[in-house]
PDB file of C-alpha atoms (C1' of nucleotides) in Angstrom:
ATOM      1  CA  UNK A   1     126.253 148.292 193.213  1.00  0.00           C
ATOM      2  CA  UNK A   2     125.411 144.633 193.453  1.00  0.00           C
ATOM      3  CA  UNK A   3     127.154 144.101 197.241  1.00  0.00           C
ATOM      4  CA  UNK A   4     125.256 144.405 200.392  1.00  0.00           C
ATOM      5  CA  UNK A   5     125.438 147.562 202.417  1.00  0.00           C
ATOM      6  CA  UNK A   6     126.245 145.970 205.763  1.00  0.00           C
ATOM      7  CA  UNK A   7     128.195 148.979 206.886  1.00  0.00           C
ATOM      8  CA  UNK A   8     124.480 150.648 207.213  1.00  0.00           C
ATOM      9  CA  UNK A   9     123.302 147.809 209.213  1.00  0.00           C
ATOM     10  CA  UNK A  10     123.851 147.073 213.205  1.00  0.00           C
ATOM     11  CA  UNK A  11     126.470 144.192 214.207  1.00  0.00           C
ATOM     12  CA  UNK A  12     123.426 142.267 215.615  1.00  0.00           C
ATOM     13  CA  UNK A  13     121.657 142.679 212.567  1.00  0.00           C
ATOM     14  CA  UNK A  14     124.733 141.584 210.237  1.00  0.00           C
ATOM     15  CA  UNK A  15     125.146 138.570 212.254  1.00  0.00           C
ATOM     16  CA  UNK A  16     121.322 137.618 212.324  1.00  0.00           C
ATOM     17  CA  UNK A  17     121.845 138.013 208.431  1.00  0.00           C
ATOM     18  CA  UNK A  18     124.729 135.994 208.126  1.00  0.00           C
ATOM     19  CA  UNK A  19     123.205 132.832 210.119  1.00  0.00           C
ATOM     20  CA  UNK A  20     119.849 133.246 208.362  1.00  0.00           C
ATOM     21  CA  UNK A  21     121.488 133.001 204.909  1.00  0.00           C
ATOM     22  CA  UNK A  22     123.572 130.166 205.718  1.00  0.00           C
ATOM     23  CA  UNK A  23     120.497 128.348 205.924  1.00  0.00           C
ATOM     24  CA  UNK A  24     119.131 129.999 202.950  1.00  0.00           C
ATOM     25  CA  UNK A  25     119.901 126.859 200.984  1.00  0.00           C
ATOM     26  CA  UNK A  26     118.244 123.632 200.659  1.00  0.00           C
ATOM     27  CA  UNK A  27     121.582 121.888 201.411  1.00  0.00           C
ATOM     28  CA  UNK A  28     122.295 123.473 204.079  1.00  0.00           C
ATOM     29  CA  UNK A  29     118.976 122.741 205.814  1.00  0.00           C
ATOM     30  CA  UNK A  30     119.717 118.935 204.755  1.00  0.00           C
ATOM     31  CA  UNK A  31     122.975 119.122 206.309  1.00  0.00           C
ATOM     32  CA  UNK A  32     121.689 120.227 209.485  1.00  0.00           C
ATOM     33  CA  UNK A  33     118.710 117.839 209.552  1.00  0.00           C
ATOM     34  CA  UNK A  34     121.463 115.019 209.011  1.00  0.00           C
ATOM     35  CA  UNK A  35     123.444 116.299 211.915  1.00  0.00           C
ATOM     36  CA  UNK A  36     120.594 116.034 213.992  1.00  0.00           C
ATOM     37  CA  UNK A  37     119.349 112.415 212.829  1.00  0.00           C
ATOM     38  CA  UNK A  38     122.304 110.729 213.091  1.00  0.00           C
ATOM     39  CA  UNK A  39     123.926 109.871 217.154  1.00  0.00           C
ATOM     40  CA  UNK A  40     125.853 113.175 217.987  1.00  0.00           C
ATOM     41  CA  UNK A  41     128.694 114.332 215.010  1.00  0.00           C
ATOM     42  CA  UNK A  42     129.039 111.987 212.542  1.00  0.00           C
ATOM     43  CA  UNK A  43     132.897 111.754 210.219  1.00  0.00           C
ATOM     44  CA  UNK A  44     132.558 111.501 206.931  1.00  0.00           C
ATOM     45  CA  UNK A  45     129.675 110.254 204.813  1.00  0.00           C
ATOM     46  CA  UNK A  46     127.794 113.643 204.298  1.00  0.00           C
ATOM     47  CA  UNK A  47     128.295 113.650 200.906  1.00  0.00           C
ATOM     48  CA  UNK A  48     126.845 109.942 200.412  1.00  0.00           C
ATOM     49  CA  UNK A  49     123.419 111.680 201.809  1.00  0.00           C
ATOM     50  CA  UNK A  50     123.135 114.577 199.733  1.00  0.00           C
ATOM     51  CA  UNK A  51     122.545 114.473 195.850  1.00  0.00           C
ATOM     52  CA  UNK A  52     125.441 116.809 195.410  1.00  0.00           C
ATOM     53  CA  UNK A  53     129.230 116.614 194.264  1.00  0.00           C
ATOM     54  CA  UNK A  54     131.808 115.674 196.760  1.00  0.00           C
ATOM     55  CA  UNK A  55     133.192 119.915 196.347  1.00  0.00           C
ATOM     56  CA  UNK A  56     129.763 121.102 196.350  1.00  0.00           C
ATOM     57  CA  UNK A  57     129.018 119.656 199.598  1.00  0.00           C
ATOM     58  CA  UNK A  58     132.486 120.625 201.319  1.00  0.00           C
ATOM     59  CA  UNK A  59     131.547 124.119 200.289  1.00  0.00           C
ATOM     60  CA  UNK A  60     127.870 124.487 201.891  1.00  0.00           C
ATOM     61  CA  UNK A  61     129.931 122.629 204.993  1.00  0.00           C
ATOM     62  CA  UNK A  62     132.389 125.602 204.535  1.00  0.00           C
ATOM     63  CA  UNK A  63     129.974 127.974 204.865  1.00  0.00           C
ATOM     64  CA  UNK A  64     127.678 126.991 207.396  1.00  0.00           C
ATOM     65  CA  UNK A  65     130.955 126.337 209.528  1.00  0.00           C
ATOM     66  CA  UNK A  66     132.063 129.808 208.432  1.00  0.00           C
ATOM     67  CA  UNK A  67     128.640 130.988 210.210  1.00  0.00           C
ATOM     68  CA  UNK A  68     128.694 129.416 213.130  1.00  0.00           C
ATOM     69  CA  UNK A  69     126.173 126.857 212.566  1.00  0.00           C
ATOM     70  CA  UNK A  70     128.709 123.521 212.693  1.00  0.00           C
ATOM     71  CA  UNK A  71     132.050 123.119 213.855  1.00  0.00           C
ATOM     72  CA  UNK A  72     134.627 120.122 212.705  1.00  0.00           C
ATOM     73  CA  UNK A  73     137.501 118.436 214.625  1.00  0.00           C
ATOM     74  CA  UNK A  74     139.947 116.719 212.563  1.00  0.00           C
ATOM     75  CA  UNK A  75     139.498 112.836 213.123  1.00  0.00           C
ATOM     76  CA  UNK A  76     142.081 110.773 212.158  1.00  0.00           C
ATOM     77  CA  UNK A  77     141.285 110.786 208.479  1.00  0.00           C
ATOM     78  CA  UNK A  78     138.306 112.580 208.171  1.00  0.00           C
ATOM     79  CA  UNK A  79     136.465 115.063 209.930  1.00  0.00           C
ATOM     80  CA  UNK A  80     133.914 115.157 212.435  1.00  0.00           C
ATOM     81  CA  UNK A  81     131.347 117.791 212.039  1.00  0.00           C
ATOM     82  CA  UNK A  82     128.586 118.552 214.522  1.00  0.00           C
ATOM     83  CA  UNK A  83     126.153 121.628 215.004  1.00  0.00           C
ATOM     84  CA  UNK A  84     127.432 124.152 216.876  1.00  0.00           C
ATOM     85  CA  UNK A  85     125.210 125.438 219.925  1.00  0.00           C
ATOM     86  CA  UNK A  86     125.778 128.776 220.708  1.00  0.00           C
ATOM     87  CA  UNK A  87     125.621 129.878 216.843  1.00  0.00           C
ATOM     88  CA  UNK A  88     121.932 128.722 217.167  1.00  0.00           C
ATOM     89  CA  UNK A  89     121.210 129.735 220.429  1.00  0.00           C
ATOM     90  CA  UNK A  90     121.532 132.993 218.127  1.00  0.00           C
ATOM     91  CA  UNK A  91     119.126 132.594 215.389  1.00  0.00           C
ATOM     92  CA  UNK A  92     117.072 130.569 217.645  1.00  0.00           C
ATOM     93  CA  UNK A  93     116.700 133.909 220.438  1.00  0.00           C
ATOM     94  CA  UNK A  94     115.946 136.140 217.185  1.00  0.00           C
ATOM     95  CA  UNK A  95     112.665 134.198 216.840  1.00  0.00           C
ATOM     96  CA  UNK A  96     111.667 133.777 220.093  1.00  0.00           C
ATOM     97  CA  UNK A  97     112.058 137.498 220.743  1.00  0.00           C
ATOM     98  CA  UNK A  98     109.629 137.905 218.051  1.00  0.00           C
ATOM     99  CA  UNK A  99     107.172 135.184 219.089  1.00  0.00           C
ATOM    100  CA  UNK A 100     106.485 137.609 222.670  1.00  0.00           C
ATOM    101  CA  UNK A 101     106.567 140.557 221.102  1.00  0.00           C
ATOM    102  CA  UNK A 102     103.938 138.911 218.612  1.00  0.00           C
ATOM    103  CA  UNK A 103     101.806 137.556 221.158  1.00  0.00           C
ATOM    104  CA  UNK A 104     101.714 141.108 223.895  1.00  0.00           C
ATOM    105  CA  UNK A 105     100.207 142.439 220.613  1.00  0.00           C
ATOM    106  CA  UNK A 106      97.572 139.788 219.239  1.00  0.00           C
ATOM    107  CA  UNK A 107      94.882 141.366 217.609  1.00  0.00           C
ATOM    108  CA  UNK A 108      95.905 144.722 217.284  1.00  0.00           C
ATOM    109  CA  UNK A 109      96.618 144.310 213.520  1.00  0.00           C
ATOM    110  CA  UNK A 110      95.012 143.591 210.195  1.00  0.00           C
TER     111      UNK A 110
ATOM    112  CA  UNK B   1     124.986 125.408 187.082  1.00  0.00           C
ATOM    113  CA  UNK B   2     124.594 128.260 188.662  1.00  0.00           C
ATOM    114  CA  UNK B   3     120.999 127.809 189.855  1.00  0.00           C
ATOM    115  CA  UNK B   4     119.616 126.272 193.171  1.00  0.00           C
ATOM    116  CA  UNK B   5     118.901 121.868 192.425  1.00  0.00           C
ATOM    117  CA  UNK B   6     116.321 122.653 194.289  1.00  0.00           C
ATOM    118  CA  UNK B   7     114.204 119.480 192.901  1.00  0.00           C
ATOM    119  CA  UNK B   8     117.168 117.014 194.670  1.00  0.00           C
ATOM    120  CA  UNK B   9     115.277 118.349 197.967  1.00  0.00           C
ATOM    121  CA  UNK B  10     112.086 117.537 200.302  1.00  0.00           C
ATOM    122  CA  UNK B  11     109.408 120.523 199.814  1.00  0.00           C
ATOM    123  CA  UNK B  12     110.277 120.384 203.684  1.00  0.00           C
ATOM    124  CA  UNK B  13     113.841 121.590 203.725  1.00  0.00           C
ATOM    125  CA  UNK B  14     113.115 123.925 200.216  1.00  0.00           C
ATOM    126  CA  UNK B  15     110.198 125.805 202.364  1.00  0.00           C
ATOM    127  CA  UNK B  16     112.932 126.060 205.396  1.00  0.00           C
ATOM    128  CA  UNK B  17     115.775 127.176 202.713  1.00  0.00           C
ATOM    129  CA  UNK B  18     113.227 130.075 201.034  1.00  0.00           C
ATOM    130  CA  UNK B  19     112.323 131.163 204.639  1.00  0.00           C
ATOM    131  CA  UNK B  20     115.664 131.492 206.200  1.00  0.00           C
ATOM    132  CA  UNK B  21     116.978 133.270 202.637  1.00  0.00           C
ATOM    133  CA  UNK B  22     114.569 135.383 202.846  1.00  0.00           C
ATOM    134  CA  UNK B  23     115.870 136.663 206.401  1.00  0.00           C
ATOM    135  CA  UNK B  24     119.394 136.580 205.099  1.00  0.00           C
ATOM    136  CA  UNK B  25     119.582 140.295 204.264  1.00  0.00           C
ATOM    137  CA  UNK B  26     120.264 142.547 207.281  1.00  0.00           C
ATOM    138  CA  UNK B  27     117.848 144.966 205.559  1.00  0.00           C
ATOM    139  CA  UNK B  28     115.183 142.680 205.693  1.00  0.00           C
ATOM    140  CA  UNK B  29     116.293 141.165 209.723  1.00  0.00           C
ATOM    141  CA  UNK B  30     115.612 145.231 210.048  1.00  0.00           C
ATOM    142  CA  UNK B  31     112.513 144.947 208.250  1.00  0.00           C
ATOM    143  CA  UNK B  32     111.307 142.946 210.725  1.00  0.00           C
ATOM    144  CA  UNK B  33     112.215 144.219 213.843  1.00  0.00           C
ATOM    145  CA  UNK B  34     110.602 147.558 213.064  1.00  0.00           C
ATOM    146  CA  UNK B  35     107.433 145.862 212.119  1.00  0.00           C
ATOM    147  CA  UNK B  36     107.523 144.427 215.271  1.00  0.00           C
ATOM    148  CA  UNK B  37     109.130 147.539 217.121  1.00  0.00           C
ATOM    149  CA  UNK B  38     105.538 149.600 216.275  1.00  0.00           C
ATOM    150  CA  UNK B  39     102.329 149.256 217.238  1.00  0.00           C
ATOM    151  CA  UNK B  40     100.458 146.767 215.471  1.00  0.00           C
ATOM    152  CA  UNK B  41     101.743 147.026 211.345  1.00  0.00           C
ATOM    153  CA  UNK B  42     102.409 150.149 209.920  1.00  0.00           C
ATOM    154  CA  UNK B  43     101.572 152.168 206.928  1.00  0.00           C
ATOM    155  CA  UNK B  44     104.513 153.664 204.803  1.00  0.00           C
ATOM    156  CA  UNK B  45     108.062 155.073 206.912  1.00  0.00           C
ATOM    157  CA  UNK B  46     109.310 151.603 206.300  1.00  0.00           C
ATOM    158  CA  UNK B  47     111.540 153.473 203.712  1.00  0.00           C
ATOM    159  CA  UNK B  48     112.508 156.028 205.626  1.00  0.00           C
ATOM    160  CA  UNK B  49     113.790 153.481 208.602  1.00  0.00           C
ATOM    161  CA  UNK B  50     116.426 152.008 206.288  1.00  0.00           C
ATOM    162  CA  UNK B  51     119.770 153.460 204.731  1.00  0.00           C
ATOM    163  CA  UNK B  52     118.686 152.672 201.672  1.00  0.00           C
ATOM    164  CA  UNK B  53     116.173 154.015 198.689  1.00  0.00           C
ATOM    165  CA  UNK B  54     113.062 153.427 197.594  1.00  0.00           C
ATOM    166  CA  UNK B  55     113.043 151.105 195.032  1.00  0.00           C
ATOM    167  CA  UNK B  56     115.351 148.909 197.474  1.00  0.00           C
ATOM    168  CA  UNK B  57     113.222 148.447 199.987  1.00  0.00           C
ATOM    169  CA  UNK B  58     110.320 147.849 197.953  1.00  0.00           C
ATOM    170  CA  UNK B  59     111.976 145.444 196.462  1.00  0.00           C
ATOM    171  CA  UNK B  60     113.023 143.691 200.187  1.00  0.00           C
ATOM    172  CA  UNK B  61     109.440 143.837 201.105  1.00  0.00           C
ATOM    173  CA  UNK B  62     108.567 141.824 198.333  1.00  0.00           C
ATOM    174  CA  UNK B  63     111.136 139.083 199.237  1.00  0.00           C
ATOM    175  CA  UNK B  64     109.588 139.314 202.636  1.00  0.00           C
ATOM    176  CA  UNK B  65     106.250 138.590 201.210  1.00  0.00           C
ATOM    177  CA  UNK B  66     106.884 136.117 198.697  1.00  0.00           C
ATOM    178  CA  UNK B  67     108.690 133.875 201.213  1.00  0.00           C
ATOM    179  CA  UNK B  68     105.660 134.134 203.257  1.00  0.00           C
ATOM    180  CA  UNK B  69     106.996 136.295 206.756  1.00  0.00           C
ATOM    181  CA  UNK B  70     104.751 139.395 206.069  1.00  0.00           C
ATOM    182  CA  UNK B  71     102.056 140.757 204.145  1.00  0.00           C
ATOM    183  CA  UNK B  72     100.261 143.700 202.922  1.00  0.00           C
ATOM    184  CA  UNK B  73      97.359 144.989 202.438  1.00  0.00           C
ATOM    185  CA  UNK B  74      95.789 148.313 201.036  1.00  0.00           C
ATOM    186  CA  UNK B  75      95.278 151.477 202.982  1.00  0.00           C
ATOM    187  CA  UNK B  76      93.927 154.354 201.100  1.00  0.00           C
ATOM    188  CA  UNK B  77      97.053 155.419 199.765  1.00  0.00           C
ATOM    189  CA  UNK B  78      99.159 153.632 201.120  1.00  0.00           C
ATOM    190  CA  UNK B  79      99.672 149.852 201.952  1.00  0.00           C
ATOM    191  CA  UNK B  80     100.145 148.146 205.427  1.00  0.00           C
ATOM    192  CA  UNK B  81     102.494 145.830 206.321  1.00  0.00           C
ATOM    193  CA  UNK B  82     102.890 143.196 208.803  1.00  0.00           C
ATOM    194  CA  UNK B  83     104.366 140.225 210.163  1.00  0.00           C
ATOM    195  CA  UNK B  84     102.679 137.391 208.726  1.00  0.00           C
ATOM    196  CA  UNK B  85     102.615 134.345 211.488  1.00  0.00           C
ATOM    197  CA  UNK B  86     102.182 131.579 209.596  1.00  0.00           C
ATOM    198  CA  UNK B  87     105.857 131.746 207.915  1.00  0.00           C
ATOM    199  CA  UNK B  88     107.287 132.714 211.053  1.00  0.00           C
ATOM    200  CA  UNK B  89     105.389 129.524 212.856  1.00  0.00           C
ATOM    201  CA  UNK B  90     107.052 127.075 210.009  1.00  0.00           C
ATOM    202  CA  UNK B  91     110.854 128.498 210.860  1.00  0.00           C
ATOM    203  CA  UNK B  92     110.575 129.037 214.668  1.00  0.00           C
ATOM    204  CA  UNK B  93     109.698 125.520 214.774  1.00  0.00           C
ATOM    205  CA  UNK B  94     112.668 124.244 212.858  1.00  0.00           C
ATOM    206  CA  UNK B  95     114.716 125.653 215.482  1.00  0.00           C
ATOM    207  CA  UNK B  96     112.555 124.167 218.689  1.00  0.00           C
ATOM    208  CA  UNK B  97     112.819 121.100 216.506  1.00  0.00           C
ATOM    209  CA  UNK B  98     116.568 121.505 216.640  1.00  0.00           C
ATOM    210  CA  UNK B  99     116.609 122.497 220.659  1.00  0.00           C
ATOM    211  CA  UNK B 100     114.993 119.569 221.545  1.00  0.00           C
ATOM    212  CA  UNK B 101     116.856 116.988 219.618  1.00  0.00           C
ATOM    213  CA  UNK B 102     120.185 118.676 221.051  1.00  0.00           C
ATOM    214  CA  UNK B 103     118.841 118.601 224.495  1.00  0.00           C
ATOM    215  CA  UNK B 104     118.807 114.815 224.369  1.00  0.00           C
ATOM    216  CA  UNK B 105     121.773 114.354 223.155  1.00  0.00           C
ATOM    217  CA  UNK B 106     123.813 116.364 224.824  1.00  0.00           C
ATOM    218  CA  UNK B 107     127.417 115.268 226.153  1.00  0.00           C
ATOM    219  CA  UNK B 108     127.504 112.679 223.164  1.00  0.00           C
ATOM    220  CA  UNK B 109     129.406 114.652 221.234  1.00  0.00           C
ATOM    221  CA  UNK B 110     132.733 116.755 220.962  1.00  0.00           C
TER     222      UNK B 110
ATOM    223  C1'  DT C   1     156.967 104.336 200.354  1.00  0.00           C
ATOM    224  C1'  DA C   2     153.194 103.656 197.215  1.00  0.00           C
ATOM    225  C1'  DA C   3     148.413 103.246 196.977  1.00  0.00           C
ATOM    226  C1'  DT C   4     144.188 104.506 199.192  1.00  0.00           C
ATOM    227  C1'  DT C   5     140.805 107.305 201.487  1.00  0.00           C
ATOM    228  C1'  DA C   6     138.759 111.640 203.056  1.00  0.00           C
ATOM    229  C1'  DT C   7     138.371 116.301 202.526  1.00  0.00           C
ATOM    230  C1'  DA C   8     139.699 120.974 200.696  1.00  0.00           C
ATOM    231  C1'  DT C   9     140.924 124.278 197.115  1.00  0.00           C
ATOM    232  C1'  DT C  10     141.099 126.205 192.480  1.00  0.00           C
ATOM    233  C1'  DG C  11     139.088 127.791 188.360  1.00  0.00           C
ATOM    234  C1'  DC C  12     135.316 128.662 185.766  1.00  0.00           C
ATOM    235  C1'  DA C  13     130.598 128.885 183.668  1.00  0.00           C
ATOM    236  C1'  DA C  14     125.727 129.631 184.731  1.00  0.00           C
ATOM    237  C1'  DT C  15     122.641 131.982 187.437  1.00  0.00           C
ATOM    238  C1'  DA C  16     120.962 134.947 191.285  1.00  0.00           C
ATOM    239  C1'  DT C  17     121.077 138.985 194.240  1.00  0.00           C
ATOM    240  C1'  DT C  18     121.680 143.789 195.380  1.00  0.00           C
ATOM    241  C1'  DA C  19     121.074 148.477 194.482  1.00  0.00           C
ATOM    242  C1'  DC C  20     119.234 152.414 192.269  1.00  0.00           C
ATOM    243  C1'  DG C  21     117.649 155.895 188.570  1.00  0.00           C
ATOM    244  C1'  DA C  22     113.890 156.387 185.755  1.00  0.00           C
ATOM    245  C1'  DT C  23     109.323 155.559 185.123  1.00  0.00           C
ATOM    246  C1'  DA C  24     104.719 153.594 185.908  1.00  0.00           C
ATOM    247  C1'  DT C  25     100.690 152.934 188.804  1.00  0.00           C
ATOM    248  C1'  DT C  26      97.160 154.003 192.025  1.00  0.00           C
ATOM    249  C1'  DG C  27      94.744 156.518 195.332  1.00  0.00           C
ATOM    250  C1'  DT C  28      94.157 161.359 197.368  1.00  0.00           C
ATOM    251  C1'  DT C  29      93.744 165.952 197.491  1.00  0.00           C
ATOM    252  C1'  DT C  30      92.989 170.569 195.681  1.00  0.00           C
TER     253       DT C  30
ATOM    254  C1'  DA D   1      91.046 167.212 185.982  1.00  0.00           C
ATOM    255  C1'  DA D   2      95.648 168.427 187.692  1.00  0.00           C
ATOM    256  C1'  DA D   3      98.989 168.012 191.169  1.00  0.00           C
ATOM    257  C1'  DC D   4     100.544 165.189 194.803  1.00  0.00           C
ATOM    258  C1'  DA D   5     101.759 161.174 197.582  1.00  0.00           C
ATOM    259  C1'  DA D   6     102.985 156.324 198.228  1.00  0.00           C
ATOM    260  C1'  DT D   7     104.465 152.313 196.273  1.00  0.00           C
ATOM    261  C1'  DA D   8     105.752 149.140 192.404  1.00  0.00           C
ATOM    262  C1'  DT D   9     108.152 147.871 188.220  1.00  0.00           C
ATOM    263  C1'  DC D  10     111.758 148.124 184.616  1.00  0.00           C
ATOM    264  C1'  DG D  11     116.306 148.208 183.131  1.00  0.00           C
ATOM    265  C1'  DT D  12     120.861 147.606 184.114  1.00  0.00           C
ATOM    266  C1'  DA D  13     125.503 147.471 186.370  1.00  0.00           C
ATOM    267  C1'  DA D  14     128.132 145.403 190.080  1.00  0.00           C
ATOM    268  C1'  DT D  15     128.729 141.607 192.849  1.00  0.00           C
ATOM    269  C1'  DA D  16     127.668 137.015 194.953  1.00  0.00           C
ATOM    270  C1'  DT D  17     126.233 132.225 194.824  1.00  0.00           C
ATOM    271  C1'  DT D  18     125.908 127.582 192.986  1.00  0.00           C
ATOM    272  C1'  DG D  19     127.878 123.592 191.090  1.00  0.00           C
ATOM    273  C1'  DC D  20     131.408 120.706 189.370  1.00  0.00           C
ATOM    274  C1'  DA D  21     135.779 118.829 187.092  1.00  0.00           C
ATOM    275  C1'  DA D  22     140.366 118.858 188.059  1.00  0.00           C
ATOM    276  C1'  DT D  23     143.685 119.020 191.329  1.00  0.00           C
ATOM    277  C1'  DA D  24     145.787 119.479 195.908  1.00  0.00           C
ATOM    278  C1'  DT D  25     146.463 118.071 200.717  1.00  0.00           C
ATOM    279  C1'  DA D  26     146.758 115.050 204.567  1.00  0.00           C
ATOM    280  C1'  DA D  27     146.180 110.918 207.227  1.00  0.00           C
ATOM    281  C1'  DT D  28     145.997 105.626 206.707  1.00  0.00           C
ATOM    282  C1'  DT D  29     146.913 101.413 205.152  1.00  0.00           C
ATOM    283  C1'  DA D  30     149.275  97.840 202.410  1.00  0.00           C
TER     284       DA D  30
END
DNA sequence: TAATTATATTGCAATATTACGATATTGTTT
DNA sequence: AAACAATATCGTAATATTGCAATATAATTA
C-alpha cells in the first residue's frame, strides 16, 4: 500500500484532488500569488522570487502546469508562464458549490 | 531535504498550502461532499461512504480537522462531524482573490 | 561558432503520505 | 460487569514528495 486508490474515486473527484494538491505546497501558492502581482505572465525571473533552487522551482512550475493551474509559451529564450483560467474556474466552482449548499443549511448543525 | 522549507514562506501562503493539501486526497474531496450532501453533519456512516477501511478514513478525518475544514464533536457513542466554515472562508477567498485580479487583467496576457 | 542565458531533466537522499491489520479507547447496552 | 458499538492509535510496508547538485537542452548573443 502507500499509493492512492483513485480507481475508487469519481473522475470529478480525482481531478478536484489533483488541483487541490498542486496547491498543497507553500511554493506553489507563492508562485501563483507572483503570477497574479506581477502585469499579466511574466518570462523568467520566478526563481529570483522564491527562496528555492533554480530545479526546485522548475519542478513545483512542472507540476502546477501538469494540473492545470499555469500554462507556458516558449518566449524566445525563456518561458512565459501565466495562470491558466479554466483549471481554476475548477477548483474555484468546487467551493462555491459548497458555500450555497452551506448557507440553504445555516443553523441546522452543531 | 526531503521536508517542506516551510519557514522560507509567509504564514499567509503556509495556511493556504496546509488547506489546499489537506483537500488533495480524493477521499477527503469525498469527505466533504457527503458532509455537505446530508442534512446538517452526521454521526458515524462516514466509513461506510468510502472504498476504503476504517482506520483510513479515520485517519482522513483527522487531516480534515487538523487543517481546520471540519470538526467534531461527541455524540453519545459516536462523534459528529461537520464542515467547519472558518477554514473553508480562508481558501474560498484565495480563489475570489484570484477571480478578481484576473478579471482586471484580462486580454493582457497570452 | 563559442560563450552566455534560461529552463528542464536526471539521480539521489531525506522525509512525508497512504493504507491497513491489530489493538486500544470510550460510551452504550444488556 | 460483560458484551457491543464506534472511533482512534500504533506499527509498518509501499509509495510519493521535496530539494538540490550535476548535467542536459535550447535559444541568444558576441
Amino acid at each position: 500500500m502507500g499509493a492512492t486508490k483513485t480507481d475508487h474515486f469519481t473522475a470529478n473527484q480525482n481531478e478536484l484532488a489533483v488541483l487541490a494538491k498542486a496547491l498543497g505546497h507553500p511554493a506553489r501558492i507563492a508562485i501563483m500569488e507572483y503570477l497574479l502581482k506581477v502585469d499579466a505572465c511574466i518570462c523568467g525571473d520566478i526563481v529570483n522570487e522564491l527562496p528555492l533552487s533554480q530545479p526546485t522551482v522548475s519542478q513545483h512550475l512542472k507540476e502546477l502546469k501538469n494540473a492545470g493551474l499555469i500554462k507556458g509559451s516558449i518566449e524566445g529564450n525563456s518561458i512565459c508562464y501565466c495562470i491558466n483560467e479554466p483549471g481554476l474556474e475548477k477548483i474555484k466552482g468546487f467551493f462555491e458549490h459548497i458555500t450555497v449548499h452551506l448557507e440553504k443549511k445555516r443553523n441546522e448543525c452543531c
